Coordinates of C-alpha atoms in Angstrom, one line a residue:
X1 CA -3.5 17.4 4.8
X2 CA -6.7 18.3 4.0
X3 CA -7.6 20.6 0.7
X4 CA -10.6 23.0 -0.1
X5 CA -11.9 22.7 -3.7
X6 CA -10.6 25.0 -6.3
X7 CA -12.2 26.7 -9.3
X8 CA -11.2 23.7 -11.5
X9 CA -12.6 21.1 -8.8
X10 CA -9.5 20.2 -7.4
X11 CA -9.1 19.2 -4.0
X12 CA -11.9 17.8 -1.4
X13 CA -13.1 19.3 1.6
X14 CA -12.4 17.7 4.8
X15 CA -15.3 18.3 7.6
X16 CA -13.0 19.5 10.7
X17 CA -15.3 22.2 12.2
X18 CA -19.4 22.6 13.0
X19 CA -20.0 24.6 9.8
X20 CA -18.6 22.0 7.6
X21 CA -20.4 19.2 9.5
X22 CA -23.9 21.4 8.9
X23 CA -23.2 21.5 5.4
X24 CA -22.4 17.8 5.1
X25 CA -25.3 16.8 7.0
X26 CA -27.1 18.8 4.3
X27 CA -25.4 17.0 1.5
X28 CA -26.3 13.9 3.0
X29 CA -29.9 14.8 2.9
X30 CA -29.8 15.2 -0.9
X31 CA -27.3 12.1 -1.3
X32 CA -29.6 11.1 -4.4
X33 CA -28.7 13.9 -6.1
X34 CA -25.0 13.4 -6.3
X35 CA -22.6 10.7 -7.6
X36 CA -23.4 7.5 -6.4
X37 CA -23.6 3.8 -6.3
X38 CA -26.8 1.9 -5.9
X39 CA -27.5 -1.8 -5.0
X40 CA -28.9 -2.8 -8.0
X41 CA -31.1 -5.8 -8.0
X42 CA -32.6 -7.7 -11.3
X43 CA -35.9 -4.7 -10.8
X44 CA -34.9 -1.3 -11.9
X45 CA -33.0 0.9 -9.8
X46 CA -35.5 3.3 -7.8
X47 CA -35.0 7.0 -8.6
X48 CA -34.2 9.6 -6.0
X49 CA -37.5 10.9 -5.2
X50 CA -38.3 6.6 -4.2
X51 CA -35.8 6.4 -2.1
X52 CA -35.9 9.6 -0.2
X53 CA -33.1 10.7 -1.6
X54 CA -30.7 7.9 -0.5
X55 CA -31.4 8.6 3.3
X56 CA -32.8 6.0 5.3
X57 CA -36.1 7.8 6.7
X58 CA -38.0 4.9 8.8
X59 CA -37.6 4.7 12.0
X60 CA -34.0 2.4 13.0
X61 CA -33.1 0.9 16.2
X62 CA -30.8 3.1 17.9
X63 CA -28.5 -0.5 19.0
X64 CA -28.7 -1.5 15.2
X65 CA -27.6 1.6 13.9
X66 CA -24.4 1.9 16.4
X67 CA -23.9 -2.0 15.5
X68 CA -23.6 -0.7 11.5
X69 CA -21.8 2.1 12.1
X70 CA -19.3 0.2 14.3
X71 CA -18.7 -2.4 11.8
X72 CA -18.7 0.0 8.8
X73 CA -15.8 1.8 10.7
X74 CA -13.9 -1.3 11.4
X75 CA -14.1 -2.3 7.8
X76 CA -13.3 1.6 6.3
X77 CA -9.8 1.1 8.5
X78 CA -9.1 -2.4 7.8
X79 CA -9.6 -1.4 3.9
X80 CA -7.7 1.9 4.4
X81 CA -4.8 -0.1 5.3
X82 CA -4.9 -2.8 3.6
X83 CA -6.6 -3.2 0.4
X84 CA -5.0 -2.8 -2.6
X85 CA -7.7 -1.3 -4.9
X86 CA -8.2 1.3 -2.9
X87 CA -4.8 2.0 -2.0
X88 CA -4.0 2.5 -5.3
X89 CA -6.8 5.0 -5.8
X90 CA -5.6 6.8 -3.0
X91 CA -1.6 7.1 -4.1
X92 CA -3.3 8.1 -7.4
X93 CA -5.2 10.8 -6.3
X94 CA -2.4 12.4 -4.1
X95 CA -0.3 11.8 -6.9
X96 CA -3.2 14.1 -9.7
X97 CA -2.8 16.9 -6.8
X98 CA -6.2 15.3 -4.5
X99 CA -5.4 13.9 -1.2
X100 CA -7.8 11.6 0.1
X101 CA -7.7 10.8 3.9
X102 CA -9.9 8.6 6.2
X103 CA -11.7 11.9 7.3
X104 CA -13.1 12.4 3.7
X105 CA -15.0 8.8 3.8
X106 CA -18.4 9.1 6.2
X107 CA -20.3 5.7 7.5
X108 CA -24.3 6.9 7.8
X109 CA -27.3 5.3 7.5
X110 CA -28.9 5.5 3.9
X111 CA -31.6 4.0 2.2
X112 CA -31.2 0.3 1.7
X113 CA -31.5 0.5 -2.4
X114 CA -27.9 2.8 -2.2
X115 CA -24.1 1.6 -0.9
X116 CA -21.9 5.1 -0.9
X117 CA -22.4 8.4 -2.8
X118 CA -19.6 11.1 -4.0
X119 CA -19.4 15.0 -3.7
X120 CA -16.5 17.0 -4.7
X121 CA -17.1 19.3 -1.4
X122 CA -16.7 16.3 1.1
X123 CA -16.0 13.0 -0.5
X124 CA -17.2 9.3 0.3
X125 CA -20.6 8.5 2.5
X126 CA -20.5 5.0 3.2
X127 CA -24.2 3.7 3.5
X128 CA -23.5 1.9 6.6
X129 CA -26.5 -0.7 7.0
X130 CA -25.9 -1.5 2.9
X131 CA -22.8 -3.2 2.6
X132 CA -23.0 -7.2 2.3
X133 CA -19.8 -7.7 3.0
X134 CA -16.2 -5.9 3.6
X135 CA -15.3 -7.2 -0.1
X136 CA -18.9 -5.3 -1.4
X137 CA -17.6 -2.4 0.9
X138 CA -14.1 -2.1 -0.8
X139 CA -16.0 -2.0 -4.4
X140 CA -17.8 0.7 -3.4
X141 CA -15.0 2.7 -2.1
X142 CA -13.0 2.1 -5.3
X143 CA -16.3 2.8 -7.0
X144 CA -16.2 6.0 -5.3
X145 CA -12.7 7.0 -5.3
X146 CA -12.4 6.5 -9.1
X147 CA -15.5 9.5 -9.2
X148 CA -13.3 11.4 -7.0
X149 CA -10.2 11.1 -9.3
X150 CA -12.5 12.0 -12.7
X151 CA -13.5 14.8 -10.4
X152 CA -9.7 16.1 -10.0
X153 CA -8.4 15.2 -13.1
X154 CA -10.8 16.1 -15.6
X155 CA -13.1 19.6 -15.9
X156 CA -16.4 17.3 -14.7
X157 CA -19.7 18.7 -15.2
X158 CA -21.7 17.1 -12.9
X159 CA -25.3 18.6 -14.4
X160 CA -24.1 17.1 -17.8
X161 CA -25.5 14.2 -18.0
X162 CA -22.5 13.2 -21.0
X163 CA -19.8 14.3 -18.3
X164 CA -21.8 11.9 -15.7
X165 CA -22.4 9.0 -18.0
X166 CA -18.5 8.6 -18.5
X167 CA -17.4 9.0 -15.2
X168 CA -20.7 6.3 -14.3
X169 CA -18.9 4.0 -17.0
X170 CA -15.6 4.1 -15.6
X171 CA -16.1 3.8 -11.8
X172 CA -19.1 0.2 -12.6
X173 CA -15.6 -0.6 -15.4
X174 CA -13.1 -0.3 -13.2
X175 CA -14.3 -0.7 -9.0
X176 CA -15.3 -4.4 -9.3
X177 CA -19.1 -3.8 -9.5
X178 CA -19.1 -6.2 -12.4
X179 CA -17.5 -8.9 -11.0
X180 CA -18.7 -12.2 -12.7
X181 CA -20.0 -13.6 -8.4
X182 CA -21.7 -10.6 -8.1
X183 CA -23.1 -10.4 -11.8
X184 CA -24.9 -14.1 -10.2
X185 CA -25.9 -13.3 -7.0
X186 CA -27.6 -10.0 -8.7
X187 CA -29.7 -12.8 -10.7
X188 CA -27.9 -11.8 -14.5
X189 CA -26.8 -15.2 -15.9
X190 CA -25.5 -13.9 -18.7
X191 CA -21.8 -15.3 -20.0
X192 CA -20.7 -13.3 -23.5
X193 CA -19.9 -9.8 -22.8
X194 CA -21.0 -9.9 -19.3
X195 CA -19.1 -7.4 -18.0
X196 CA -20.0 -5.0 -21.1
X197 CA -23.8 -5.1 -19.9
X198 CA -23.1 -4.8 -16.6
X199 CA -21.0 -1.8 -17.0
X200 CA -23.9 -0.1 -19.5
X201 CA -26.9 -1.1 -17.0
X202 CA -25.6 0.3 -13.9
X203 CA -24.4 3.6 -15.9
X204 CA -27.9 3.8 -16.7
X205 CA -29.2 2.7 -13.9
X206 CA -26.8 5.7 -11.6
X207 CA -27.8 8.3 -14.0
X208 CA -31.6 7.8 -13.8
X209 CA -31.6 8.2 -10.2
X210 CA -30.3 12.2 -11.3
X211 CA -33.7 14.2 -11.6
X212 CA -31.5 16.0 -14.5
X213 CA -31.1 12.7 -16.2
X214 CA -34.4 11.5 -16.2
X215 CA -36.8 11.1 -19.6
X216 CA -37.4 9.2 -22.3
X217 CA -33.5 7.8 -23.2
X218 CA -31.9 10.6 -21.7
X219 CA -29.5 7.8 -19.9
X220 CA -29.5 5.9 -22.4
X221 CA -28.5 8.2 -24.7
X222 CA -25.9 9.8 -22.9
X223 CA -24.3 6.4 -22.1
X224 CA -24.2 5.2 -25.8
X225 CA -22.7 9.2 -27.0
X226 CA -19.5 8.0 -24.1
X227 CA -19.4 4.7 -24.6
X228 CA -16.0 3.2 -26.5
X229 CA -14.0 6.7 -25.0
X230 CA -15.1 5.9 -21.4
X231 CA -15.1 2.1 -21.3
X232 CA -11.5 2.1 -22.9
X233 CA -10.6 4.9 -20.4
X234 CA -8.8 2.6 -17.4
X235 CA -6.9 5.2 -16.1
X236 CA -5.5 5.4 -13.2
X237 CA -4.9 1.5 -13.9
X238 CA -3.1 0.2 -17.0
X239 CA -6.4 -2.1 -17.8
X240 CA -9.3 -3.3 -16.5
X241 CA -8.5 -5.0 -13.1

């Protein structure tokens, strides 16, 4: 069943009616602005304003689109079902008091530079023409899903960019997004402590694309103030997967 969000965050809105689906296509508009994944490439990850905030704004063939769309809902089932990381998110969260159902994960087009984004009022947008493969789609998901379970079980700030930087920490730690093969195909070579820069760069790199954490070191900072608290912090799993 589907919950509305409480004073202390809990629960994610569903978007069953016309009003809810005018106020996610308004979240959507400002996807850069919330919690979110990017596809970071060896060049700096653009900021919101760069990418139009996240929302594909070129023109798209209409056959193209569909064709996304249709494979990014075949793949959000198949994962649903099937994959373990995210199924585990998913017991987790209904177990912490959040249900999460296929209804609160959204396939639209984005800009290409950005894989998914997470808001407490409506969950998951899965940037349809991004994904490189149904294993990149399932990272992003977890990625996602582990934002939505700091959201229900911790009193998250999103405007604090401390608050943001740990949660940015834990969903690159834990969702797979520094997988060694993915590490090399992003062009970063690097073998001791690989995972530890990965984790820190694409922190920084999600938290600069917030207007509120842009400036000199702002995400920098804010990273290194969480750092050892947030990287350690593996819940819902036992360690780092």
């Amino acid at each position: 069943m589907t919950t509305t969000p409480t004073d202390d965050g809990k629960g994610l809105a569903g978007t069953a009616n016309p009003a809810e689906e005018k106020a996610f296509s308004r979240w959507r508009s400002i996807l850069g602005n919330f919690i979110g994944s990017s596809q970071q490439s060896p060049s700096p990850a653009p900021n919101a304003a760069n990418s139009e905030n996240g929302v594909a704004s070129a023109p798209v063939d209409p056959q193209a689109e569909e064709k996304d769309r249709a494979r990014c809902e075949r793949w959000k089932k198949k994962l649903l079902q099937s994959s373990p990381m995210v199924k585990f998110m998913l017991e987790n969260l209904e177990k912490a008091g959040c249900p999460f159902t296929e209804k609160h994960f959204r396939c639209t087009p984005c800009d290409v530079t950005r894989a998914g984004g997470f808001a407490p009022n409506f969950g998951v947008v899965l940037c349809q023409n991004s994904f490189l493969s149904k294993q990149h789609m399932e990272d992003t998901m977890t990625h996602e899903l582990i934002h939505a379970y700091d959201q229900c079980t911790a009193k998250v700030d999103w405007n604090n960019c401390e608050h943001y930087a740990c949660s940015a920490i834990r969903a690159a730690n834990l969702s797979g997004d520094c997988k060694f093969t993915r590490e090399l195909r992003r062009g970063f070579f690097e073998v001791a402590k690989h995972h530890q820069a990965c984790v820190k760069r694409r922190a920084i790199a999600e938290l600069k694309q917030l207007p509120h954490c842009q400036g000199p070191n702002v995400a920098e900072d804010a990273v290194r103030a969480v750092w050892d608290s947030c990287f350690n912090d593996t819940a819902p799993f036992d360690e780092i997967p």
